[in-house]
Amino acid sequence: MKLMDCHTHTQYSVDSEADINKCIERAAELGLAAYAITDHCECNGWYKEEHYPENERYLRDSFDYAADFEGSVSAVTALKEKWAGKLNLICGVELGQILHDTNAAKIVNADKRVDFIIGSVHQVMGERDFYFIEYEKLTMDEIYDLLERYFKEVYAVSRTELFDVIGHITYCLRYMKQRHGIEADISRYDDIIAETFRSLAQNGKGMEINSSGLRQGFGDSFPNLKYVKLFRDMGGEILTFGSDSHTVEDIGADIADAMKTARAAGFTRGAYFKKRKPYFIDIE
């Protein structure tokens, strides 16, 4: 089985200290068929802190993502030359909160150095990142309201042209379950999730299977088999795989299991991107 890892983070992400050179060396050691570095770029924190109203700054975990983006893309572009012929190194970005600042998203999309864009929603408008939410202070009705807004925002993102694949579509469940044991039933949103998948398929966009939940206590991939099957039923063809690694050691972690999920859903190939175009590898 040829493994690929198309969602990873390095020292150029605010929440990672992974040395970019060691990450690339590890990917080469693993013999990955494709390896994408996709450091964080949150559109709602694109500018320096002083750009934003004081009463809104709490909504952002960090600022000046424009600098992080340039640092990562410049480094990966240079390293692509160094590793040419030895590793299929992809210059990517995880672009968060596209709808919160579409001008920032358009700047990233216009950068010809970028091979691949994951469109992620880490927080809904007017709320903090799901990582920071104090779920124990919310009622289940409030949690379901938050989840409804999340899936509506993901659907709205799916109708744009500002990304290549939607990242970890069930990310919204991660911290409420891992930290607080809250099991929310998202089947009530299956209709809008299905419409999101139909939109992706019709627009030539894809979805990722993010394997991080398998090693972090969640117990399943983001999304799980049910929703990978639904993506296929809605006409989805482009599927990428990502460990969401933030350390050297986690590169490629549980990707084989994510590929098994894809096969169980009826997929026979996975994709990676170069120059914003998908290339396919058989996973059977």
PDB file of C-alpha atoms in Angstrom:
ATOM      1  CA  MET A   1       0.000   0.000   0.000  1.00  0.00           C
ATOM      2  CA  LYS A   2       1.385   3.394  -1.006  1.00  0.00           C
ATOM      3  CA  LEU A   3       0.848   5.838   1.817  1.00  0.00           C
ATOM      4  CA  MET A   4       0.471   9.588   1.445  1.00  0.00           C
ATOM      5  CA  ASP A   5       0.130  12.293   4.070  1.00  0.00           C
ATOM      6  CA  CYS A   6      -1.442  15.511   2.834  1.00  0.00           C
ATOM      7  CA  HIS A   7      -2.102  17.342   6.112  1.00  0.00           C
ATOM      8  CA  THR A   8       0.916  18.096   8.302  1.00  0.00           C
ATOM      9  CA  HIS A   9       2.304  20.983  10.336  1.00  0.00           C
ATOM     10  CA  THR A  10       5.781  22.286  11.081  1.00  0.00           C
ATOM     11  CA  GLN A  11       7.489  25.068  13.013  1.00  0.00           C
ATOM     12  CA  TYR A  12       5.627  27.577  10.822  1.00  0.00           C
ATOM     13  CA  SER A  13       2.331  26.676  12.505  1.00  0.00           C
ATOM     14  CA  VAL A  14       1.543  28.474  15.744  1.00  0.00           C
ATOM     15  CA  ASP A  15       0.770  25.188  17.505  1.00  0.00           C
ATOM     16  CA  SER A  16       3.773  23.173  16.310  1.00  0.00           C
ATOM     17  CA  GLU A  17       7.497  23.129  16.977  1.00  0.00           C
ATOM     18  CA  ALA A  18       8.298  20.381  14.480  1.00  0.00           C
ATOM     19  CA  ASP A  19      11.503  21.163  12.597  1.00  0.00           C
ATOM     20  CA  ILE A  20      10.649  21.337   8.915  1.00  0.00           C
ATOM     21  CA  ASN A  21      13.855  19.606   7.798  1.00  0.00           C
ATOM     22  CA  LYS A  22      13.318  16.720  10.200  1.00  0.00           C
ATOM     23  CA  CYS A  23       9.711  16.426   9.023  1.00  0.00           C
ATOM     24  CA  ILE A  24      10.815  16.070   5.431  1.00  0.00           C
ATOM     25  CA  GLU A  25      13.498  13.558   6.367  1.00  0.00           C
ATOM     26  CA  ARG A  26      10.886  11.509   8.216  1.00  0.00           C
ATOM     27  CA  ALA A  27       8.521  11.568   5.229  1.00  0.00           C
ATOM     28  CA  ALA A  28      11.351  10.346   3.010  1.00  0.00           C
ATOM     29  CA  GLU A  29      12.207   7.569   5.483  1.00  0.00           C
ATOM     30  CA  LEU A  30       8.589   6.423   5.409  1.00  0.00           C
ATOM     31  CA  GLY A  31       8.650   6.345   1.611  1.00  0.00           C
ATOM     32  CA  LEU A  32       5.478   8.412   1.326  1.00  0.00           C
ATOM     33  CA  ALA A  33       4.093   8.606  -2.189  1.00  0.00           C
ATOM     34  CA  ALA A  34       3.106  12.218  -1.460  1.00  0.00           C
ATOM     35  CA  TYR A  35       3.887  14.491   1.466  1.00  0.00           C
ATOM     36  CA  ALA A  36       2.231  17.886   1.875  1.00  0.00           C
ATOM     37  CA  ILE A  37       3.242  20.512   4.411  1.00  0.00           C
ATOM     38  CA  THR A  38       0.067  22.448   5.215  1.00  0.00           C
ATOM     39  CA  ASP A  39       0.864  24.958   7.924  1.00  0.00           C
ATOM     40  CA  HIS A  40      -1.932  26.958   9.510  1.00  0.00           C
ATOM     41  CA  CYS A  41      -3.166  30.159   7.930  1.00  0.00           C
ATOM     42  CA  GLU A  42      -6.272  31.440   9.682  1.00  0.00           C
ATOM     43  CA  CYS A  43      -7.938  34.063   7.508  1.00  0.00           C
ATOM     44  CA  ASN A  44      -9.532  35.794  10.501  1.00  0.00           C
ATOM     45  CA  GLY A  45      -6.062  36.432  11.933  1.00  0.00           C
ATOM     46  CA  TRP A  46      -4.300  37.389   8.704  1.00  0.00           C
ATOM     47  CA  TYR A  47      -3.255  40.838   9.924  1.00  0.00           C
ATOM     48  CA  LYS A  48      -1.303  42.010  12.965  1.00  0.00           C
ATOM     49  CA  GLU A  49      -3.159  42.325  16.251  1.00  0.00           C
ATOM     50  CA  GLU A  50      -3.628  46.092  16.074  1.00  0.00           C
ATOM     51  CA  HIS A  51      -5.623  45.707  12.854  1.00  0.00           C
ATOM     52  CA  TYR A  52      -8.573  44.245  14.770  1.00  0.00           C
ATOM     53  CA  PRO A  53     -10.984  45.991  17.159  1.00  0.00           C
ATOM     54  CA  GLU A  54     -10.011  45.387  20.772  1.00  0.00           C
ATOM     55  CA  ASN A  55     -13.383  43.878  21.619  1.00  0.00           C
ATOM     56  CA  GLU A  56     -12.949  41.235  18.871  1.00  0.00           C
ATOM     57  CA  ARG A  57      -9.362  40.173  19.482  1.00  0.00           C
ATOM     58  CA  TYR A  58     -10.377  37.466  21.942  1.00  0.00           C
ATOM     59  CA  LEU A  59     -11.942  35.565  19.045  1.00  0.00           C
ATOM     60  CA  ARG A  60      -8.484  34.920  17.559  1.00  0.00           C
ATOM     61  CA  ASP A  61      -5.881  32.525  18.927  1.00  0.00           C
ATOM     62  CA  SER A  62      -3.059  34.344  17.135  1.00  0.00           C
ATOM     63  CA  PHE A  63      -2.358  37.122  14.644  1.00  0.00           C
ATOM     64  CA  ASP A  64      -0.199  37.932  11.614  1.00  0.00           C
ATOM     65  CA  TYR A  65      -0.845  34.663   9.827  1.00  0.00           C
ATOM     66  CA  ALA A  66       0.310  36.449   6.684  1.00  0.00           C
ATOM     67  CA  ALA A  67       3.855  36.184   8.055  1.00  0.00           C
ATOM     68  CA  ASP A  68       3.402  32.510   8.979  1.00  0.00           C
ATOM     69  CA  PHE A  69       2.075  31.794   5.510  1.00  0.00           C
ATOM     70  CA  GLU A  70       5.019  33.478   3.812  1.00  0.00           C
ATOM     71  CA  GLY A  71       7.504  31.731   6.084  1.00  0.00           C
ATOM     72  CA  SER A  72       6.083  28.289   5.398  1.00  0.00           C
ATOM     73  CA  VAL A  73       5.583  28.688   1.662  1.00  0.00           C
ATOM     74  CA  SER A  74       9.043  30.189   1.139  1.00  0.00           C
ATOM     75  CA  ALA A  75      10.688  27.393   3.109  1.00  0.00           C
ATOM     76  CA  VAL A  76       8.789  24.588   1.376  1.00  0.00           C
ATOM     77  CA  THR A  77       9.390  26.090  -2.064  1.00  0.00           C
ATOM     78  CA  ALA A  78      13.148  26.095  -1.433  1.00  0.00           C
ATOM     79  CA  LEU A  79      13.098  22.577  -0.009  1.00  0.00           C
ATOM     80  CA  LYS A  80      11.155  21.258  -2.997  1.00  0.00           C
ATOM     81  CA  GLU A  81      14.216  22.009  -5.116  1.00  0.00           C
ATOM     82  CA  LYS A  82      16.533  20.324  -2.619  1.00  0.00           C
ATOM     83  CA  TRP A  83      14.402  17.176  -2.483  1.00  0.00           C
ATOM     84  CA  ALA A  84      13.510  16.988  -6.179  1.00  0.00           C
ATOM     85  CA  GLY A  85      13.642  13.389  -7.349  1.00  0.00           C
ATOM     86  CA  LYS A  86      13.828  12.078  -3.767  1.00  0.00           C
ATOM     87  CA  LEU A  87      10.449  13.010  -2.306  1.00  0.00           C
ATOM     88  CA  ASN A  88       7.120  14.127  -3.735  1.00  0.00           C
ATOM     89  CA  LEU A  89       7.024  17.255  -1.566  1.00  0.00           C
ATOM     90  CA  ILE A  90       3.902  19.398  -1.834  1.00  0.00           C
ATOM     91  CA  CYS A  91       3.584  23.037  -0.832  1.00  0.00           C
ATOM     92  CA  GLY A  92       0.231  23.309   0.883  1.00  0.00           C
ATOM     93  CA  VAL A  93      -1.659  25.385   3.414  1.00  0.00           C
ATOM     94  CA  GLU A  94      -4.483  24.759   5.841  1.00  0.00           C
ATOM     95  CA  LEU A  95      -6.661  27.794   5.229  1.00  0.00           C
ATOM     96  CA  GLY A  96      -9.010  28.376   8.139  1.00  0.00           C
ATOM     97  CA  GLN A  97     -12.116  30.539   8.335  1.00  0.00           C
ATOM     98  CA  ILE A  98     -12.233  31.385   4.634  1.00  0.00           C
ATOM     99  CA  LEU A  99     -15.547  33.226   4.959  1.00  0.00           C
ATOM    100  CA  HIS A 100     -14.284  35.439   7.789  1.00  0.00           C
ATOM    101  CA  ASP A 101     -11.890  37.254   5.443  1.00  0.00           C
ATOM    102  CA  THR A 102     -12.276  36.253   1.820  1.00  0.00           C
ATOM    103  CA  ASN A 103      -9.737  38.864   0.726  1.00  0.00           C
ATOM    104  CA  ALA A 104      -7.041  37.061   2.711  1.00  0.00           C
ATOM    105  CA  ALA A 105      -8.219  33.759   1.227  1.00  0.00           C
ATOM    106  CA  LYS A 106      -7.963  35.195  -2.276  1.00  0.00           C
ATOM    107  CA  ILE A 107      -4.372  36.317  -1.642  1.00  0.00           C
ATOM    108  CA  VAL A 108      -3.443  32.764  -0.668  1.00  0.00           C
ATOM    109  CA  ASN A 109      -5.306  31.301  -3.639  1.00  0.00           C
ATOM    110  CA  ALA A 110      -3.495  33.613  -6.036  1.00  0.00           C
ATOM    111  CA  ASP A 111      -0.037  32.521  -4.863  1.00  0.00           C
ATOM    112  CA  LYS A 112       1.380  30.303  -7.615  1.00  0.00           C
ATOM    113  CA  ARG A 113       3.812  28.622  -5.218  1.00  0.00           C
ATOM    114  CA  VAL A 114       0.909  26.901  -3.471  1.00  0.00           C
ATOM    115  CA  ASP A 115       0.079  23.394  -4.708  1.00  0.00           C
ATOM    116  CA  PHE A 116      -2.730  22.532  -2.362  1.00  0.00           C
ATOM    117  CA  ILE A 117      -5.262  24.234  -0.071  1.00  0.00           C
ATOM    118  CA  ILE A 118      -7.220  22.560   2.689  1.00  0.00           C
ATOM    119  CA  GLY A 119     -10.287  24.581   3.576  1.00  0.00           C
ATOM    120  CA  SER A 120     -10.975  24.212   7.298  1.00  0.00           C
ATOM    121  CA  VAL A 121     -13.459  25.724   9.715  1.00  0.00           C
ATOM    122  CA  HIS A 122     -11.939  25.807  13.199  1.00  0.00           C
ATOM    123  CA  GLN A 123     -14.467  28.282  14.559  1.00  0.00           C
ATOM    124  CA  VAL A 124     -17.799  29.688  13.473  1.00  0.00           C
ATOM    125  CA  MET A 125     -18.458  33.378  13.139  1.00  0.00           C
ATOM    126  CA  GLY A 126     -18.744  35.085  16.498  1.00  0.00           C
ATOM    127  CA  GLU A 127     -17.301  32.138  18.434  1.00  0.00           C
ATOM    128  CA  ARG A 128     -13.841  31.063  19.530  1.00  0.00           C
ATOM    129  CA  ASP A 129     -12.052  28.045  18.062  1.00  0.00           C
ATOM    130  CA  PHE A 130     -13.688  24.777  19.091  1.00  0.00           C
ATOM    131  CA  TYR A 131     -10.459  24.072  20.984  1.00  0.00           C
ATOM    132  CA  PHE A 132     -11.136  26.905  23.423  1.00  0.00           C
ATOM    133  CA  ILE A 133     -14.885  26.511  23.985  1.00  0.00           C
ATOM    134  CA  GLU A 134     -15.915  25.639  27.553  1.00  0.00           C
ATOM    135  CA  TYR A 135     -18.430  22.936  26.714  1.00  0.00           C
ATOM    136  CA  GLU A 136     -19.192  22.154  30.339  1.00  0.00           C
ATOM    137  CA  LYS A 137     -20.849  25.571  30.571  1.00  0.00           C
ATOM    138  CA  LEU A 138     -23.183  24.914  27.640  1.00  0.00           C
ATOM    139  CA  THR A 139     -26.514  23.149  27.548  1.00  0.00           C
ATOM    140  CA  MET A 140     -27.035  20.477  24.906  1.00  0.00           C
ATOM    141  CA  ASP A 141     -29.392  22.842  23.084  1.00  0.00           C
ATOM    142  CA  GLU A 142     -26.576  25.413  22.933  1.00  0.00           C
ATOM    143  CA  ILE A 143     -24.141  22.773  21.717  1.00  0.00           C
ATOM    144  CA  TYR A 144     -26.517  21.683  18.967  1.00  0.00           C
ATOM    145  CA  ASP A 145     -27.034  25.314  17.950  1.00  0.00           C
ATOM    146  CA  LEU A 146     -23.255  25.687  17.673  1.00  0.00           C
ATOM    147  CA  LEU A 147     -22.977  22.527  15.597  1.00  0.00           C
ATOM    148  CA  GLU A 148     -25.769  23.665  13.288  1.00  0.00           C
ATOM    149  CA  ARG A 149     -23.954  26.941  12.658  1.00  0.00           C
ATOM    150  CA  TYR A 150     -20.756  25.003  12.024  1.00  0.00           C
ATOM    151  CA  PHE A 151     -22.232  22.733   9.364  1.00  0.00           C
ATOM    152  CA  LYS A 152     -23.956  25.681   7.695  1.00  0.00           C
ATOM    153  CA  GLU A 153     -20.642  27.522   7.526  1.00  0.00           C
ATOM    154  CA  VAL A 154     -18.870  24.476   6.091  1.00  0.00           C
ATOM    155  CA  TYR A 155     -21.602  24.254   3.462  1.00  0.00           C
ATOM    156  CA  ALA A 156     -21.097  27.919   2.575  1.00  0.00           C
ATOM    157  CA  VAL A 157     -17.346  27.322   2.246  1.00  0.00           C
ATOM    158  CA  SER A 158     -18.034  24.364  -0.057  1.00  0.00           C
ATOM    159  CA  ARG A 159     -19.735  26.718  -2.501  1.00  0.00           C
ATOM    160  CA  THR A 160     -16.617  28.860  -2.940  1.00  0.00           C
ATOM    161  CA  GLU A 161     -13.602  28.299  -5.171  1.00  0.00           C
ATOM    162  CA  LEU A 162     -11.096  29.193  -2.463  1.00  0.00           C
ATOM    163  CA  PHE A 163      -9.819  25.721  -1.518  1.00  0.00           C
ATOM    164  CA  ASP A 164      -9.185  22.232  -2.935  1.00  0.00           C
ATOM    165  CA  VAL A 165     -10.507  19.899  -0.227  1.00  0.00           C
ATOM    166  CA  ILE A 166     -12.557  20.387   2.923  1.00  0.00           C
ATOM    167  CA  GLY A 167     -10.545  19.436   5.997  1.00  0.00           C
ATOM    168  CA  HIS A 168     -11.657  17.255   8.927  1.00  0.00           C
ATOM    169  CA  ILE A 169     -15.353  17.936   8.408  1.00  0.00           C
ATOM    170  CA  THR A 170     -16.311  16.559  11.841  1.00  0.00           C
ATOM    171  CA  TYR A 171     -13.598  18.532  13.672  1.00  0.00           C
ATOM    172  CA  CYS A 172     -16.376  20.215  15.657  1.00  0.00           C
ATOM    173  CA  LEU A 173     -16.807  17.026  17.721  1.00  0.00           C
ATOM    174  CA  ARG A 174     -13.171  16.553  18.721  1.00  0.00           C
ATOM    175  CA  TYR A 175     -12.768  18.489  21.956  1.00  0.00           C
ATOM    176  CA  MET A 176     -16.260  18.135  23.353  1.00  0.00           C
ATOM    177  CA  LYS A 177     -15.830  14.359  23.270  1.00  0.00           C
ATOM    178  CA  GLN A 178     -12.122  14.035  24.096  1.00  0.00           C
ATOM    179  CA  ARG A 179     -12.145  16.409  27.054  1.00  0.00           C
ATOM    180  CA  HIS A 180     -15.708  16.302  28.310  1.00  0.00           C
ATOM    181  CA  GLY A 181     -17.151  13.020  27.077  1.00  0.00           C
ATOM    182  CA  ILE A 182     -19.997  14.818  25.298  1.00  0.00           C
ATOM    183  CA  GLU A 183     -21.419  12.608  22.552  1.00  0.00           C
ATOM    184  CA  ALA A 184     -23.380  14.821  20.173  1.00  0.00           C
ATOM    185  CA  ASP A 185     -25.525  13.134  17.533  1.00  0.00           C
ATOM    186  CA  ILE A 186     -24.828  14.935  14.273  1.00  0.00           C
ATOM    187  CA  SER A 187     -27.235  12.805  12.244  1.00  0.00           C
ATOM    188  CA  ARG A 188     -29.723  15.681  12.584  1.00  0.00           C
ATOM    189  CA  TYR A 189     -27.420  17.586  10.175  1.00  0.00           C
ATOM    190  CA  ASP A 190     -27.135  14.807   7.605  1.00  0.00           C
ATOM    191  CA  ASP A 191     -29.154  16.763   5.033  1.00  0.00           C
ATOM    192  CA  ILE A 192     -26.856  19.763   5.036  1.00  0.00           C
ATOM    193  CA  ILE A 193     -23.774  17.514   5.171  1.00  0.00           C
ATOM    194  CA  ALA A 194     -25.103  15.694   2.118  1.00  0.00           C
ATOM    195  CA  GLU A 195     -25.647  19.029   0.342  1.00  0.00           C
ATOM    196  CA  THR A 196     -22.081  19.998   1.242  1.00  0.00           C
ATOM    197  CA  PHE A 197     -20.779  16.791  -0.305  1.00  0.00           C
ATOM    198  CA  ARG A 198     -22.931  17.288  -3.395  1.00  0.00           C
ATOM    199  CA  SER A 199     -21.550  20.823  -3.733  1.00  0.00           C
ATOM    200  CA  LEU A 200     -17.983  19.547  -3.447  1.00  0.00           C
ATOM    201  CA  ALA A 201     -18.577  16.907  -6.097  1.00  0.00           C
ATOM    202  CA  GLN A 202     -20.276  19.295  -8.504  1.00  0.00           C
ATOM    203  CA  ASN A 203     -17.495  21.874  -8.126  1.00  0.00           C
ATOM    204  CA  GLY A 204     -14.648  19.409  -8.573  1.00  0.00           C
ATOM    205  CA  LYS A 205     -13.572  19.725  -4.948  1.00  0.00           C
ATOM    206  CA  GLY A 206     -12.626  17.025  -2.494  1.00  0.00           C
ATOM    207  CA  MET A 207     -12.726  15.957   1.130  1.00  0.00           C
ATOM    208  CA  GLU A 208     -10.024  14.649   3.416  1.00  0.00           C
ATOM    209  CA  ILE A 209     -10.050  11.748   5.825  1.00  0.00           C
ATOM    210  CA  ASN A 210      -8.133  13.070   8.813  1.00  0.00           C
ATOM    211  CA  SER A 211      -6.647  10.261  10.900  1.00  0.00           C
ATOM    212  CA  SER A 212      -5.786  12.338  13.991  1.00  0.00           C
ATOM    213  CA  GLY A 213      -8.834  11.177  15.943  1.00  0.00           C
ATOM    214  CA  LEU A 214      -7.574   7.601  15.840  1.00  0.00           C
ATOM    215  CA  ARG A 215      -4.523   8.439  17.965  1.00  0.00           C
ATOM    216  CA  GLN A 216      -5.864  11.296  20.072  1.00  0.00           C
ATOM    217  CA  GLY A 217      -8.602   9.577  22.027  1.00  0.00           C
ATOM    218  CA  PHE A 218     -11.548  10.419  19.802  1.00  0.00           C
ATOM    219  CA  GLY A 219     -11.691   6.861  18.545  1.00  0.00           C
ATOM    220  CA  ASP A 220     -12.403   7.451  14.860  1.00  0.00           C
ATOM    221  CA  SER A 221     -11.302   9.420  11.852  1.00  0.00           C
ATOM    222  CA  PHE A 222     -12.693  12.829  10.861  1.00  0.00           C
ATOM    223  CA  PRO A 223     -15.100  11.991   9.273  1.00  0.00           C
ATOM    224  CA  ASN A 224     -15.990   8.375  10.032  1.00  0.00           C
ATOM    225  CA  LEU A 225     -17.011   5.650   7.597  1.00  0.00           C
ATOM    226  CA  LYS A 226     -20.672   6.722   7.511  1.00  0.00           C
ATOM    227  CA  TYR A 227     -19.808  10.147   6.120  1.00  0.00           C
ATOM    228  CA  VAL A 228     -17.102   8.903   3.772  1.00  0.00           C
ATOM    229  CA  LYS A 229     -19.790   6.658   2.274  1.00  0.00           C
ATOM    230  CA  LEU A 230     -22.167   9.611   2.082  1.00  0.00           C
ATOM    231  CA  PHE A 231     -19.522  11.650   0.258  1.00  0.00           C
ATOM    232  CA  ARG A 232     -19.231   8.876  -2.327  1.00  0.00           C
ATOM    233  CA  ASP A 233     -23.019   8.565  -2.610  1.00  0.00           C
ATOM    234  CA  MET A 234     -23.222  12.293  -3.370  1.00  0.00           C
ATOM    235  CA  GLY A 235     -20.772  11.870  -6.247  1.00  0.00           C
ATOM    236  CA  GLY A 236     -17.531  12.619  -4.425  1.00  0.00           C
ATOM    237  CA  GLU A 237     -14.390  11.392  -6.161  1.00  0.00           C
ATOM    238  CA  ILE A 238     -11.494  13.398  -4.728  1.00  0.00           C
ATOM    239  CA  LEU A 239     -10.352  12.068  -1.373  1.00  0.00           C
ATOM    240  CA  THR A 240      -7.125  13.007   0.406  1.00  0.00           C
ATOM    241  CA  PHE A 241      -5.582  11.559   3.560  1.00  0.00           C
ATOM    242  CA  GLY A 242      -3.925  13.503   6.356  1.00  0.00           C
ATOM    243  CA  SER A 243      -2.433  12.712   9.744  1.00  0.00           C
ATOM    244  CA  ASP A 244      -2.747  16.331  10.920  1.00  0.00           C
ATOM    245  CA  SER A 245       0.665  15.767  12.495  1.00  0.00           C
ATOM    246  CA  HIS A 246       2.159  18.531  14.620  1.00  0.00           C
ATOM    247  CA  THR A 247       5.237  16.494  15.511  1.00  0.00           C
ATOM    248  CA  VAL A 248       7.819  14.636  13.457  1.00  0.00           C
ATOM    249  CA  GLU A 249       6.779  11.347  15.035  1.00  0.00           C
ATOM    250  CA  ASP A 250       3.128  11.610  13.956  1.00  0.00           C
ATOM    251  CA  ILE A 251       3.803  11.998  10.242  1.00  0.00           C
ATOM    252  CA  GLY A 252       1.958   9.221   8.437  1.00  0.00           C
ATOM    253  CA  ALA A 253       0.264   8.058  11.637  1.00  0.00           C
ATOM    254  CA  ASP A 254      -2.833   5.904  11.059  1.00  0.00           C
ATOM    255  CA  ILE A 255      -2.981   6.790   7.374  1.00  0.00           C
ATOM    256  CA  ALA A 256      -3.228   3.083   6.528  1.00  0.00           C
ATOM    257  CA  ASP A 257      -6.394   2.890   8.647  1.00  0.00           C
ATOM    258  CA  ALA A 258      -7.811   5.989   6.950  1.00  0.00           C
ATOM    259  CA  MET A 259      -7.225   4.301   3.602  1.00  0.00           C
ATOM    260  CA  LYS A 260      -9.021   1.183   4.850  1.00  0.00           C
ATOM    261  CA  THR A 261     -11.992   3.392   5.686  1.00  0.00           C
ATOM    262  CA  ALA A 262     -11.907   4.789   2.163  1.00  0.00           C
ATOM    263  CA  ARG A 263     -11.880   1.310   0.680  1.00  0.00           C
ATOM    264  CA  ALA A 264     -14.756   0.236   2.914  1.00  0.00           C
ATOM    265  CA  ALA A 265     -16.713   3.199   1.559  1.00  0.00           C
ATOM    266  CA  GLY A 266     -16.084   2.065  -2.026  1.00  0.00           C
ATOM    267  CA  PHE A 267     -13.147   4.268  -2.985  1.00  0.00           C
ATOM    268  CA  THR A 268     -10.303   2.683  -4.934  1.00  0.00           C
ATOM    269  CA  ARG A 269      -7.956   5.659  -5.107  1.00  0.00           C
ATOM    270  CA  GLY A 270      -6.783   8.651  -3.165  1.00  0.00           C
ATOM    271  CA  ALA A 271      -5.513  12.006  -4.340  1.00  0.00           C
ATOM    272  CA  TYR A 272      -2.740  14.502  -3.804  1.00  0.00           C
ATOM    273  CA  PHE A 273      -2.427  17.926  -5.423  1.00  0.00           C
ATOM    274  CA  LYS A 274       0.247  19.631  -7.469  1.00  0.00           C
ATOM    275  CA  LYS A 275      -0.313  23.121  -8.841  1.00  0.00           C
ATOM    276  CA  ARG A 276      -3.888  22.896  -7.535  1.00  0.00           C
ATOM    277  CA  LYS A 277      -4.696  19.826  -9.664  1.00  0.00           C
ATOM    278  CA  PRO A 278      -5.487  16.357  -8.268  1.00  0.00           C
ATOM    279  CA  TYR A 279      -3.348  13.341  -9.060  1.00  0.00           C
ATOM    280  CA  PHE A 280      -4.594   9.897  -8.114  1.00  0.00           C
ATOM    281  CA  ILE A 281      -2.980   6.855  -6.539  1.00  0.00           C
ATOM    282  CA  ASP A 282      -4.649   3.458  -6.239  1.00  0.00           C
ATOM    283  CA  ILE A 283      -5.289   2.438  -2.645  1.00  0.00           C
ATOM    284  CA  GLU A 284      -6.293  -1.180  -3.281  1.00  0.00           C
TER     285      GLU A 284
END
